[in-house]
Amino acid sequence: MESQRAAAGRGRSGRAGGQRVRGHHQARPSASESLVTMPIEALPAVLAPVVEIPRSEMWGSNASSPARRDQETPPVPSPALYVECGPSSGASTPTTERPASLSHVSKEARRELIPSSSSSSRSLRDEEIMVLLNYGSEEESEEEEDEETMQRLTVPHSTRMWLDEEDEEVERGEERIPPLPRDNINIEQPPQPLRLSTSTSPTALSPSVALGPTNKFMFEWRTAPMPAIEPDLRREPFSQISGPKVSFATPYDAFIAIWDREIMESIVEETNIYAQQLATVMLETGTIRPHSWITRWQDTDVNELYTYFAIILAMGVFIKSCLTEYWCTAQDVFYTPGFSAQMSYDRFRLLSRCLHFSNNTACDLAMLTRRQVKLYKIQPLIDHLNKKFAELYNLGQNLAVDESLTMWKGWLDTNQFIPQKAATVGIKTYEVCESQSGYLWRFEVHAGHDISASQDDPISGTVPALVLRLLNGLEHKGHTIWMDNFYNSPALARELKTRGFDCVGTLRTNRQFVPYEVTSLTKRDMTVGQVMGCTSGDVDILVWKDKGRVAFISTYHGLASVTFEERLKPTVAYDYNICMGGVDRKDQQLAVYPIERRRTKVWYKRFFRRLLNASVLNSHILHQNQSFSHRKFRTVLITELLSAHRTQPPSTLTPTHVHCPAQYGLTKSGKSDRLRRQCAVCSRRTHTYCKACNVAMCIFTCYETYHTTHRHFTGH
């Protein structure tokens, strides 16, 4: 036993003095105990399965067939290295000749050559033990080895761990686990670092080779592929037929489809209720007088309300600076007799004063949120129009999400300031419009933020939740959503992609999940026209320097470029300039007919006019008649509304409507002094006036002048 231990010690020292086998860094397990107790007669039974290991199970780059394996196998070495066992022989025939090189044998096969049996019938000689222990420590051959046998493929870490466990089981004498099939092993090259362009190479982000992350919001950014994949191949398929769902013969039919009789009857009911509430309040407070305006109120009906709408629309076609000028009867170039023929000035003022959409007594503040309370006055109209706009039209592929502004300079808690908009300050709405036509499909009025939103989910914030609400009902139809950097983020882009949308737009580089290489990039790091980008598989981020640094996010564009005005620019920038202007296109068409510019002290009545104006534009798009321009459509619509809902004017004028001079009454009975008022023409005090106009004027000098040159109103 002592001699055996000494031989084992010498073997270890001999191994330490040798050179390390190329490509192997882990120390081989000690074989001294097995060599001492291993009988030479038991070697054939132990080593027979090792010799029969097929070449395909070794971790080489190529494996030859069994027929060629016998030809390529070098001469059999000594028993400690290779044991040649015949099929019927019970003893081995060792040789002392060593092969010139055994590099073609894998490390696993070499380990399996070491027997693990503990039975001892004959001890090995010292020279045999030395040969075994020093195996693989010979001098490296200067001759060029076969490239096929030396080439090694990268083995995944998980596979290497499995193989190590297998070797340990073989050394312990346990049953050998069948080798892992080669087809199931994923052999891959090391990942490349993230490079935004050929000129700059930021720090690698250790991206995964897999295209799809295991977590929806786990972004593994890597270099965008070049050449870029065609955007149409990555875009969501869109097969929906866009346009109105129902055809309309006349502008009146298209308008009535939105403002149907149901909503008109609701407005009529709420308007009549509100007029009675105003009269009751004035009686209770003692502010009502015999000649107060509320005493002339009469309940309205649907026909009169349609006529009222037509007059409002006509004010957008014929623009005047003052409301009273529409009812002027002076025979001049500004004369517009049609307004007074349809409705008197006093009646128009009464309807405008009492117009209402929600019952004040039905408002339960305890059951409403802060946002619902702010929009309570106009909420029925918002709900109705959103429903009608979505029901009547199928949107095209490209949709724009942006904000619009209705001018309001009065005090309002929800007022917003947007210097890029024409109104600059007012009531903000978030809108979804078709990029090509500007059709308003859905809108939401800004009335503060929802502070109850959870911050754990990346899409539960105020802006992502707003976008998802606006797009509710359009999922998995292949629409492309175009947004600016106020809305866009990688998390929202991925969420929209999972719901069947494409998402494109500008991006703020300080958003969550944007890689550091993009965030830290400045315009000084880039040259004019340079494009840098990265991708996470379904979301691409691109940075382009034109006059300044502009960042884009897209789910299908990649780094594709297009030639525009004799220069190369990213395709995403070219498409963004075309498709983003859906909301702005709508605002530009409405600005030509500013019916909401009339002065009022109530914000929701001005916003009602804005919605009425937008509904006319939607009606024009629903009409789908190319021969009708926008202006012609409005004029025809006004004419048809007035003819379909005309109210019968009084047949004869009452005596109070006849223009004739009269005198004011006596100040005291029994005296000749009369009441005097200031003349409307010469400003002198006079006791005469016109009965129809109820205006003081001098009869002989100012009466004719006032009625021929001064503008007066038949409504009085």
XYZ file of C-alpha atoms in Angstrom:
716
model
C 0.000 0.000 0.000
C 2.865 2.379 0.836
C 4.455 1.791 -2.563
C 1.149 2.418 -4.237
C 0.682 5.716 -2.375
C 4.207 6.770 -3.282
C 3.565 5.925 -6.905
C 0.368 7.925 -6.759
C 2.264 10.857 -5.248
C 4.894 10.686 -7.951
C 2.132 10.566 -10.525
C 0.606 13.737 -9.154
C 3.939 15.519 -9.132
C 4.604 14.329 -12.655
C 1.230 15.679 -13.737
C 1.904 19.016 -12.105
C 5.181 19.283 -13.966
C 3.516 18.715 -17.315
C 1.806 21.281 -19.492
C -1.944 22.050 -19.334
C -4.026 20.573 -22.110
C -5.267 23.284 -24.450
C -8.847 24.361 -23.889
C -9.263 22.677 -20.485
C -9.055 24.747 -17.309
C -10.568 22.421 -14.710
C -8.271 19.958 -12.840
C -8.870 16.288 -13.678
C -10.152 14.076 -10.838
C -7.578 11.907 -9.008
C -7.434 8.301 -10.158
C -4.951 6.903 -7.621
C -7.490 4.972 -5.607
C -9.101 3.374 -8.617
C -5.715 2.459 -10.086
C -4.654 0.711 -6.910
C -7.754 -1.437 -6.606
C -8.535 -2.002 -10.289
C -7.754 -5.481 -11.630
C -6.400 -5.700 -15.154
C -8.756 -8.574 -15.948
C -11.784 -6.326 -15.317
C -10.733 -3.657 -17.781
C -12.440 -5.114 -20.872
C -15.857 -5.197 -19.234
C -15.515 -1.656 -17.914
C -13.969 -0.027 -20.974
C -15.978 -1.779 -23.668
C -18.809 0.848 -23.689
C -16.231 3.658 -23.663
C -14.535 2.398 -26.821
C -17.904 2.167 -28.535
C -18.756 5.867 -27.888
C -19.803 7.242 -31.277
C -18.031 10.299 -32.556
C -21.342 12.172 -32.855
C -21.579 12.293 -29.040
C -18.255 14.083 -28.667
C -18.225 17.928 -28.501
C -16.410 18.385 -31.775
C -17.475 20.546 -34.670
C -18.065 17.607 -37.063
C -18.597 13.885 -36.475
C -17.692 11.261 -39.013
C -19.733 8.169 -39.802
C -19.015 4.815 -38.087
C -17.541 3.424 -41.335
C -14.904 6.161 -41.483
C -14.300 6.172 -37.734
C -12.360 2.902 -37.877
C -10.139 4.316 -40.599
C -9.417 7.583 -38.791
C -8.731 6.030 -35.354
C -4.979 6.129 -34.588
C -3.044 3.052 -33.382
C -4.203 1.664 -30.032
C -1.970 2.776 -27.146
C -1.061 1.003 -23.938
C -3.769 -0.402 -21.615
C -3.576 2.673 -19.416
C -4.435 4.830 -22.424
C -6.534 2.652 -24.724
C -7.470 -0.970 -24.153
C -8.158 -3.082 -27.230
C -10.746 -5.696 -26.350
C -11.892 -8.398 -28.725
C -15.482 -9.406 -28.807
C -14.752 -12.871 -27.346
C -11.538 -12.295 -25.494
C -11.593 -12.242 -21.740
C -8.198 -10.543 -21.329
C -6.678 -7.411 -22.694
C -3.515 -7.224 -24.811
C -1.777 -4.026 -23.736
C 0.915 -2.342 -25.820
C 3.586 0.068 -24.685
C 3.564 2.250 -27.797
C 2.144 5.777 -27.218
C 0.343 7.642 -29.930
C 1.919 10.759 -31.384
C -1.134 12.865 -30.640
C -4.497 12.268 -28.932
C -6.005 15.680 -29.324
C -8.839 14.207 -31.376
C -10.152 12.504 -28.249
C -12.484 14.690 -26.197
C -12.068 15.428 -22.530
C -15.200 13.430 -21.637
C -13.884 10.333 -23.435
C -10.570 10.646 -21.640
C -12.324 10.773 -18.285
C -14.337 7.701 -19.101
C -11.114 5.802 -19.816
C -10.317 5.873 -16.096
C -11.972 2.791 -14.492
C -14.069 3.208 -11.388
C -14.230 -0.387 -10.076
C -12.838 -0.988 -6.550
C -12.000 -4.718 -6.833
C -8.238 -5.569 -6.777
C -6.792 -8.829 -8.080
C -3.510 -7.406 -9.581
C -1.776 -4.079 -9.095
C -0.577 -2.033 -12.052
C 3.127 -1.502 -12.578
C 4.693 1.853 -11.709
C 5.438 2.717 -15.318
C 1.829 2.025 -16.245
C 0.603 4.286 -13.447
C 2.988 7.010 -14.581
C 1.733 6.718 -18.127
C -1.862 7.022 -16.939
C -1.246 9.985 -14.668
C 0.922 11.846 -17.185
C -1.445 11.222 -20.082
C -2.149 14.484 -21.955
C 0.863 16.298 -20.480
C 3.184 15.617 -23.414
C 4.828 18.386 -25.409
C 2.549 20.063 -27.938
C 3.318 18.986 -31.454
C 4.668 21.649 -33.785
C 2.902 20.009 -36.698
C -0.314 21.592 -37.911
C -3.247 19.599 -36.617
C -6.372 18.791 -38.520
C -8.707 21.823 -38.537
C -11.723 19.571 -38.381
C -10.621 17.937 -35.153
C -9.418 21.153 -33.506
C -12.450 23.408 -34.208
C -14.688 23.767 -31.167
C -18.171 25.213 -30.975
C -19.371 27.303 -28.086
C -21.399 25.167 -25.689
C -24.140 26.880 -23.649
C -23.528 27.203 -19.963
C -26.532 25.080 -19.040
C -25.247 22.206 -21.250
C -21.774 22.368 -19.717
C -23.268 22.076 -16.258
C -25.258 19.034 -17.322
C -22.189 17.345 -18.767
C -20.167 17.936 -15.584
C -22.852 16.245 -13.539
C -22.794 13.301 -15.924
C -19.024 12.921 -15.524
C -19.348 12.860 -11.763
C -21.919 10.088 -11.979
C -19.613 8.056 -14.259
C -16.735 8.467 -11.814
C -18.890 7.304 -8.898
C -19.793 4.151 -10.824
C -23.478 5.066 -11.143
C -25.584 4.285 -14.163
C -24.632 6.504 -17.083
C -27.299 8.978 -18.248
C -27.921 8.854 -22.001
C -26.222 11.775 -23.766
C -28.267 14.853 -24.709
C -29.297 14.693 -28.401
C -27.352 17.096 -30.550
C -30.464 18.458 -32.216
C -31.821 19.762 -28.884
C -28.705 21.723 -27.980
C -28.911 25.420 -28.782
C -25.382 26.364 -29.834
C -25.179 30.113 -30.309
C -22.528 32.727 -30.703
C -21.897 35.287 -27.934
C -24.244 38.326 -28.163
C -22.945 41.408 -29.854
C -22.856 44.733 -27.948
C -25.467 47.407 -28.660
C -24.161 49.733 -31.361
C -26.317 52.658 -32.385
C -24.336 53.337 -35.554
C -21.082 52.541 -37.283
C -19.464 55.698 -35.933
C -20.372 55.294 -32.273
C -20.427 52.143 -30.181
C -21.873 52.702 -26.688
C -21.574 50.237 -23.863
C -23.226 46.879 -24.457
C -26.518 46.207 -22.708
C -26.118 42.381 -22.687
C -29.166 41.775 -24.896
C -30.811 38.400 -25.159
C -30.635 36.493 -28.401
C -34.329 35.678 -28.231
C -36.590 38.032 -30.137
C -39.353 38.157 -27.537
C -38.773 38.953 -23.862
C -40.261 36.795 -21.151
C -41.715 39.893 -19.447
C -43.883 42.267 -21.433
C -42.043 45.289 -20.081
C -38.539 43.804 -20.084
C -36.813 45.588 -22.946
C -33.586 44.012 -24.189
C -32.176 46.522 -26.631
C -29.752 45.526 -29.366
C -28.400 46.951 -32.574
C -31.016 47.470 -35.274
C -30.495 45.131 -38.258
C -28.886 46.537 -41.390
C -30.083 46.571 -44.067
C -33.416 47.435 -42.510
C -36.397 45.151 -42.996
C -39.121 46.614 -45.197
C -41.631 48.427 -42.898
C -44.637 46.902 -44.676
C -43.456 43.411 -43.741
C -43.520 44.260 -40.019
C -46.696 46.345 -40.041
C -49.978 45.012 -38.674
C -52.287 43.921 -41.534
C -55.257 46.205 -42.134
C -58.228 44.969 -44.158
C -61.115 47.095 -42.870
C -63.047 49.202 -45.378
C -62.957 52.814 -44.208
C -65.751 55.320 -44.703
C -69.330 55.922 -43.524
C -71.322 52.863 -42.546
C -74.537 54.343 -44.023
C -74.904 56.454 -47.142
C -76.656 59.833 -46.860
C -78.436 61.527 -49.748
C -78.457 65.115 -48.442
C -76.469 67.171 -45.928
C -79.595 67.351 -43.787
C -79.719 63.529 -43.482
C -76.086 63.361 -42.413
C -76.601 66.073 -39.778
C -79.802 64.528 -38.425
C -78.013 61.195 -38.032
C -75.811 62.873 -35.388
C -78.280 65.331 -33.850
C -81.250 62.991 -33.859
C -84.617 63.706 -32.334
C -83.744 61.928 -29.078
C -80.945 64.292 -28.116
C -82.912 67.305 -29.324
C -85.883 66.398 -27.134
C -83.548 65.992 -24.184
C -82.086 69.470 -24.754
C -85.577 70.946 -25.129
C -86.687 69.387 -21.850
C -83.640 70.552 -19.914
C -83.879 74.058 -21.426
C -87.524 74.467 -20.365
C -86.756 73.169 -16.880
C -83.835 75.542 -16.498
C -85.953 78.545 -17.580
C -88.504 77.730 -14.873
C -85.720 77.332 -12.327
C -84.350 80.774 -13.225
C -87.773 82.365 -12.846
C -88.265 80.693 -9.469
C -84.908 81.914 -8.194
C -85.650 85.463 -9.334
C -89.022 85.408 -7.580
C -87.497 84.080 -4.367
C -84.740 86.671 -4.366
C -87.050 89.535 -5.369
C -85.048 90.451 -8.478
C -87.835 89.878 -10.987
C -89.632 92.893 -12.430
C -92.699 93.253 -14.660
C -90.451 93.972 -17.643
C -87.710 91.438 -16.867
C -86.522 89.303 -19.750
C -87.621 86.060 -18.065
C -91.261 87.200 -18.120
C -91.233 86.872 -21.919
C -90.141 83.219 -21.842
C -92.229 80.601 -23.608
C -91.365 76.904 -23.674
C -89.441 75.886 -26.747
C -89.808 72.798 -28.939
C -87.689 70.645 -31.263
C -88.473 72.624 -34.432
C -87.490 75.903 -32.830
C -84.281 74.347 -31.498
C -83.300 73.135 -34.987
C -83.942 76.681 -36.246
C -81.760 78.016 -33.457
C -78.961 75.638 -34.547
C -79.324 76.804 -38.153
C -78.961 80.463 -37.128
C -75.813 79.653 -35.140
C -74.330 77.867 -38.150
C -75.257 80.790 -40.402
C -73.302 83.110 -38.111
C -70.203 81.067 -38.926
C -70.741 81.498 -42.674
C -71.601 85.237 -42.489
C -69.214 86.623 -39.897
C -70.021 89.903 -38.156
C -68.289 91.449 -35.194
C -71.438 92.207 -33.175
C -74.465 90.024 -32.554
C -76.987 92.838 -33.060
C -75.705 93.468 -36.582
C -77.370 90.270 -37.786
C -80.819 91.774 -37.003
C -80.099 95.229 -38.440
C -82.768 96.482 -40.866
C -80.758 99.291 -42.411
C -80.832 99.082 -46.189
C -77.094 98.936 -46.758
C -74.504 96.465 -47.934
C -74.416 94.784 -44.488
C -78.163 94.110 -44.468
C -79.063 90.495 -43.560
C -82.871 90.237 -43.377
C -82.899 86.449 -43.196
C -82.050 86.328 -39.491
C -84.956 88.504 -38.395
C -87.265 86.592 -40.741
C -86.510 83.301 -38.975
C -86.302 84.412 -35.335
C -86.493 87.677 -33.456
C -83.507 89.056 -31.659
C -85.171 88.816 -28.242
C -86.141 85.187 -28.773
C -82.612 84.282 -29.848
C -81.239 85.921 -26.704
C -83.759 84.076 -24.539
C -82.849 80.691 -26.028
C -79.154 81.411 -25.630
C -79.694 82.415 -22.024
C -81.740 79.345 -21.050
C -80.007 76.679 -23.171
C -79.204 73.757 -20.883
C -78.165 70.088 -21.091
C -78.290 68.658 -17.530
C -80.752 69.051 -14.699
C -79.130 70.858 -11.785
C -81.396 69.223 -9.207
C -80.310 65.732 -10.309
C -76.644 66.376 -9.505
C -75.586 64.288 -6.494
C -72.140 65.504 -5.500
C -71.612 62.574 -3.142
C -71.908 60.071 -6.010
C -69.664 61.914 -8.491
C -65.919 62.223 -8.728
C -64.153 65.555 -8.963
C -63.745 65.179 -12.718
C -67.422 64.246 -13.226
C -68.578 67.266 -11.258
C -66.566 69.624 -13.471
C -68.092 68.188 -16.642
C -71.604 67.591 -15.336
C -73.142 70.465 -17.307
C -71.927 69.149 -20.671
C -71.479 65.413 -20.036
C -74.736 64.219 -21.733
C -73.675 65.969 -24.923
C -70.164 64.470 -24.766
C -71.497 60.944 -24.299
C -74.025 61.283 -27.111
C -71.583 62.669 -29.669
C -68.880 60.117 -28.838
C -71.410 57.359 -29.373
C -72.695 58.761 -32.676
C -69.257 59.570 -34.105
C -68.082 55.987 -33.509
C -71.271 54.343 -34.792
C -71.470 56.128 -38.129
C -67.908 55.805 -39.480
C -65.212 53.174 -40.061
C -61.783 54.709 -39.578
C -58.873 54.280 -41.956
C -55.543 52.704 -41.063
C -53.743 55.866 -39.883
C -55.106 57.594 -36.772
C -53.747 60.652 -34.974
C -53.996 61.145 -31.208
C -53.468 64.745 -30.196
C -54.978 67.569 -28.149
C -57.194 70.392 -29.361
C -57.951 73.726 -27.704
C -61.173 75.737 -27.559
C -60.401 79.337 -26.686
C -61.641 80.433 -23.275
C -59.993 83.397 -21.566
C -62.301 83.505 -18.587
C -61.586 81.882 -15.247
C -61.824 78.103 -15.384
C -60.214 75.498 -13.162
C -59.375 73.223 -16.100
C -57.955 75.887 -18.426
C -54.795 74.823 -20.270
C -52.063 76.837 -21.962
C -50.588 75.416 -25.197
C -48.515 78.025 -27.060
C -48.303 75.847 -30.190
C -52.073 76.014 -30.702
C -53.916 78.895 -32.333
C -56.107 79.460 -29.260
C -53.081 79.239 -26.873
C -55.355 79.071 -23.791
C -58.697 77.434 -23.198
C -60.518 74.117 -22.830
C -58.343 71.180 -23.864
C -59.683 68.004 -25.415
C -57.830 64.788 -26.244
C -59.002 63.541 -29.614
C -58.676 60.603 -32.011
C -58.983 61.748 -35.615
C -58.477 60.056 -38.945
C -55.217 61.291 -40.427
C -56.484 61.669 -43.985
C -59.857 63.376 -43.495
C -59.729 64.770 -39.944
C -62.883 62.885 -38.893
C -63.334 63.209 -35.128
C -63.970 59.668 -33.857
C -63.669 60.122 -30.088
C -62.703 62.912 -27.692
C -62.233 63.426 -23.980
C -62.312 66.764 -22.168
C -59.407 67.525 -19.862
C -60.751 68.011 -16.342
C -57.754 67.211 -14.160
C -55.732 64.047 -13.595
C -56.840 60.872 -11.883
C -54.623 60.683 -8.802
C -55.836 57.167 -7.964
C -53.836 55.566 -10.799
C -51.343 52.922 -9.701
C -47.676 53.515 -10.390
C -46.676 49.836 -10.337
C -47.887 49.112 -13.851
C -46.019 51.091 -16.547
C -49.256 51.644 -18.487
C -51.407 52.628 -15.516
C -50.198 56.228 -15.607
C -52.416 59.112 -16.619
C -51.250 59.407 -20.221
C -51.101 55.671 -21.159
C -54.501 55.060 -19.570
C -55.906 58.025 -21.496
C -54.633 56.656 -24.823
C -56.070 53.209 -24.121
C -59.466 54.731 -23.277
C -59.498 56.738 -26.488
C -58.663 53.653 -28.567
C -61.112 51.335 -26.835
C -63.046 49.373 -29.461
C -60.369 49.523 -32.171
C -58.229 46.605 -30.987
C -56.819 44.018 -33.405
C -57.879 45.837 -36.563
C -54.426 46.913 -37.711
C -54.678 50.654 -37.052
C -51.480 52.708 -36.818
C -51.512 55.288 -34.013
C -49.512 58.476 -34.603
C -48.685 60.484 -31.466
C -46.205 63.118 -30.360
C -43.712 62.861 -27.510
C -46.317 63.825 -24.898
C -47.930 60.386 -25.222
C -45.233 58.015 -26.539
C -43.136 55.650 -24.435
C -41.659 52.168 -24.993
C -44.111 50.629 -22.513
C -47.129 52.124 -24.279
C -45.789 51.100 -27.695
C -45.445 47.485 -26.592
C -48.883 47.490 -24.985
C -50.447 48.833 -28.187
C -48.563 46.216 -30.209
C -50.019 43.429 -28.092
C -53.496 44.859 -28.765
C -53.082 44.815 -32.528
C -51.986 48.433 -33.071
C -48.882 49.936 -34.574
C -47.449 52.958 -32.784
C -45.292 55.688 -34.336
C -44.236 59.151 -33.206
C -41.659 61.328 -31.560
C -40.192 60.317 -28.213
C -38.831 61.999 -25.115
C -35.593 60.207 -24.347
C -36.093 60.515 -20.590
C -39.009 58.084 -20.682
C -38.867 54.829 -18.771
C -37.181 51.860 -20.528
C -35.286 54.065 -23.016
C -31.690 52.705 -23.152
C -28.889 54.785 -21.693
C -27.117 54.960 -25.068
C -30.065 56.924 -26.465
C -30.662 58.989 -23.336
C -27.065 60.171 -23.128
C -26.812 60.951 -26.831
C -26.559 64.688 -27.607
C -26.570 66.574 -30.887
C -22.848 67.210 -30.479
C -22.268 63.474 -30.757
C -23.905 63.353 -34.182
C -23.423 64.883 -37.595
C -26.190 66.360 -39.735
C -28.164 63.593 -41.402
C -26.792 60.844 -39.164
C -29.214 58.179 -37.935
C -28.704 55.970 -34.886
C -31.081 53.358 -33.602
C -31.695 50.194 -31.623
C -34.493 47.659 -31.345
C -35.986 45.266 -28.828
C -37.684 43.110 -31.454
C -41.097 44.783 -31.690
C -40.198 48.351 -30.656
C -37.596 50.469 -32.448
C -35.997 53.702 -31.214
C -34.321 55.973 -33.733
C -32.382 59.221 -33.257
C -31.898 61.514 -36.245
C -30.074 64.815 -36.422
C -31.547 67.348 -38.806
C -31.303 70.859 -37.392
C -31.515 69.370 -33.945
C -31.654 65.938 -32.372
C -35.028 64.229 -32.908
C -35.942 60.881 -31.381
C -38.618 58.612 -32.866
C -40.266 55.417 -31.699
C -41.929 52.945 -34.033
C -43.133 49.370 -34.043
C -42.331 48.681 -37.689
C -40.134 51.325 -39.357
C -36.639 50.354 -38.191
C -33.798 52.300 -39.844
C -35.390 52.490 -43.294
C -34.682 55.713 -45.235
C -36.292 57.576 -48.123
C -35.065 60.295 -50.479
C -37.002 63.541 -50.037
C -36.083 66.849 -51.688
C -32.748 65.452 -52.864
C -31.627 64.342 -49.430
C -31.913 61.171 -47.387
C -34.124 61.145 -44.319
C -35.612 58.369 -42.153
C -38.859 56.891 -43.414
C -40.403 57.311 -39.965
C -39.815 61.088 -40.101
C -41.285 61.335 -43.606
C -44.399 59.331 -42.655
C -44.806 61.207 -39.371
C -45.074 64.562 -41.147
C -47.835 63.154 -43.356
C -49.948 61.193 -40.883
C -49.645 63.126 -37.619
C -51.767 66.117 -38.652
C -55.241 64.563 -38.300
C -56.348 66.724 -35.354
C -54.676 69.835 -36.770
C -56.405 69.242 -40.109
C -59.761 69.194 -38.320
C -58.955 72.404 -36.419
C -57.915 74.182 -39.607
C -61.202 73.354 -41.318
C -63.208 74.516 -38.299
C -61.283 77.782 -37.968
C -62.851 79.042 -41.213
C -66.317 78.982 -39.565
C -65.784 80.337 -36.013
C -69.256 79.939 -34.550
C -67.789 79.618 -31.037
C -66.342 83.146 -31.082
C -69.548 84.725 -29.819
C -69.047 86.280 -26.393
C -70.550 84.395 -23.472
C -69.936 84.135 -19.729
C -70.681 80.394 -19.543
C -67.839 78.085 -20.629
C -69.909 75.019 -21.455
C -72.125 76.981 -23.861
C -69.079 77.999 -25.850
C -67.849 74.433 -25.800
C -71.283 73.340 -27.048
C -70.791 75.536 -30.093
C -67.407 73.957 -30.663
C -68.960 70.502 -30.621
C -71.732 71.662 -32.952
C -69.105 72.978 -35.347
C -67.152 69.691 -35.263
C -70.324 67.680 -35.845
C -70.996 69.634 -39.039
C -67.505 68.757 -40.302
C -68.143 65.094 -39.490
C -71.456 65.332 -41.336
C -69.617 66.685 -44.361
C -67.228 63.690 -44.263
C -70.173 61.307 -43.840
C -71.936 62.845 -46.835
C -69.105 61.701 -49.140
C -70.177 63.926 -52.029
C -67.195 65.264 -53.943
C -69.275 67.961 -55.638
C -69.992 69.584 -52.252
C -67.245 71.747 -50.846
C -67.171 72.384 -47.133
C -68.738 75.832 -47.504
C -71.408 74.651 -49.929
C -72.262 71.810 -47.584
C -72.850 74.253 -44.747
C -75.009 76.632 -46.780
C -77.158 73.780 -48.093
C -77.475 72.327 -44.585
C -78.620 75.675 -43.143
C -81.218 76.089 -45.881
C -82.574 72.567 -45.407
C -82.761 72.953 -41.618
C -84.740 76.181 -41.899
C -87.118 74.803 -44.522
C -87.731 71.552 -42.627
C -88.340 73.199 -39.228
C -89.726 76.603 -40.125
C -91.912 78.282 -37.499
C -94.850 80.430 -38.639
C -94.184 84.136 -37.984
C -97.097 86.347 -36.822
C -99.311 87.481 -39.703
C -99.806 91.089 -38.614
C -97.836 93.488 -36.504
C -99.251 94.616 -33.194
C -99.697 98.392 -32.623
C -96.596 98.428 -30.485
C -94.532 97.510 -33.545
C -95.703 100.560 -35.537
C -93.113 103.323 -35.578
C -94.792 106.585 -34.504
C -93.766 109.452 -32.241
C -95.256 109.889 -28.783
C -94.785 111.913 -25.616
C -93.813 110.745 -22.191
C -96.410 111.025 -19.469
C -96.800 113.878 -17.014
C -94.569 113.878 -13.991
C -97.456 114.874 -11.674
C -101.136 114.976 -12.254
C -102.529 118.467 -12.719
C -99.210 119.841 -13.977
C -97.846 120.284 -17.488
C -94.340 119.024 -16.817
C -93.503 115.816 -18.646
C -90.838 113.188 -18.153
C -87.690 113.878 -20.188
C -85.000 111.544 -21.541
C -81.761 112.056 -23.450
C -82.147 112.032 -27.236
C -80.434 109.088 -28.963
C -79.195 111.362 -31.785
C -78.350 114.791 -30.405
C -78.097 113.874 -26.699
C -80.388 116.748 -25.655
C -83.147 116.064 -23.193
C -86.536 115.590 -24.813
C -90.012 114.431 -23.821
C -90.766 112.644 -27.131
C -89.862 109.123 -28.213
C -90.698 106.393 -30.765
C -93.280 103.846 -29.610
C -91.895 100.912 -31.590
C -88.267 101.604 -30.754
C -88.939 102.896 -27.226
C -86.052 105.311 -27.735
C -86.099 109.011 -26.806
C -85.545 111.375 -29.748
C -86.411 114.830 -30.944
C -89.393 114.614 -33.295
C -88.649 117.467 -35.697
C -84.847 117.202 -35.907
C -83.803 113.687 -34.996
C -86.761 111.370 -35.638
C -86.203 110.969 -39.383
C -82.436 110.857 -39.014
C -82.615 108.042 -36.502
C -84.967 105.890 -38.585
C -83.125 106.331 -41.874
C -79.459 106.270 -40.949
C -79.285 104.753 -37.478
C -79.550 100.938 -37.172
C -82.555 99.765 -35.216
C -84.065 96.338 -34.696
C -87.439 94.930 -35.611
C -87.193 92.540 -32.670
C -87.878 95.468 -30.313
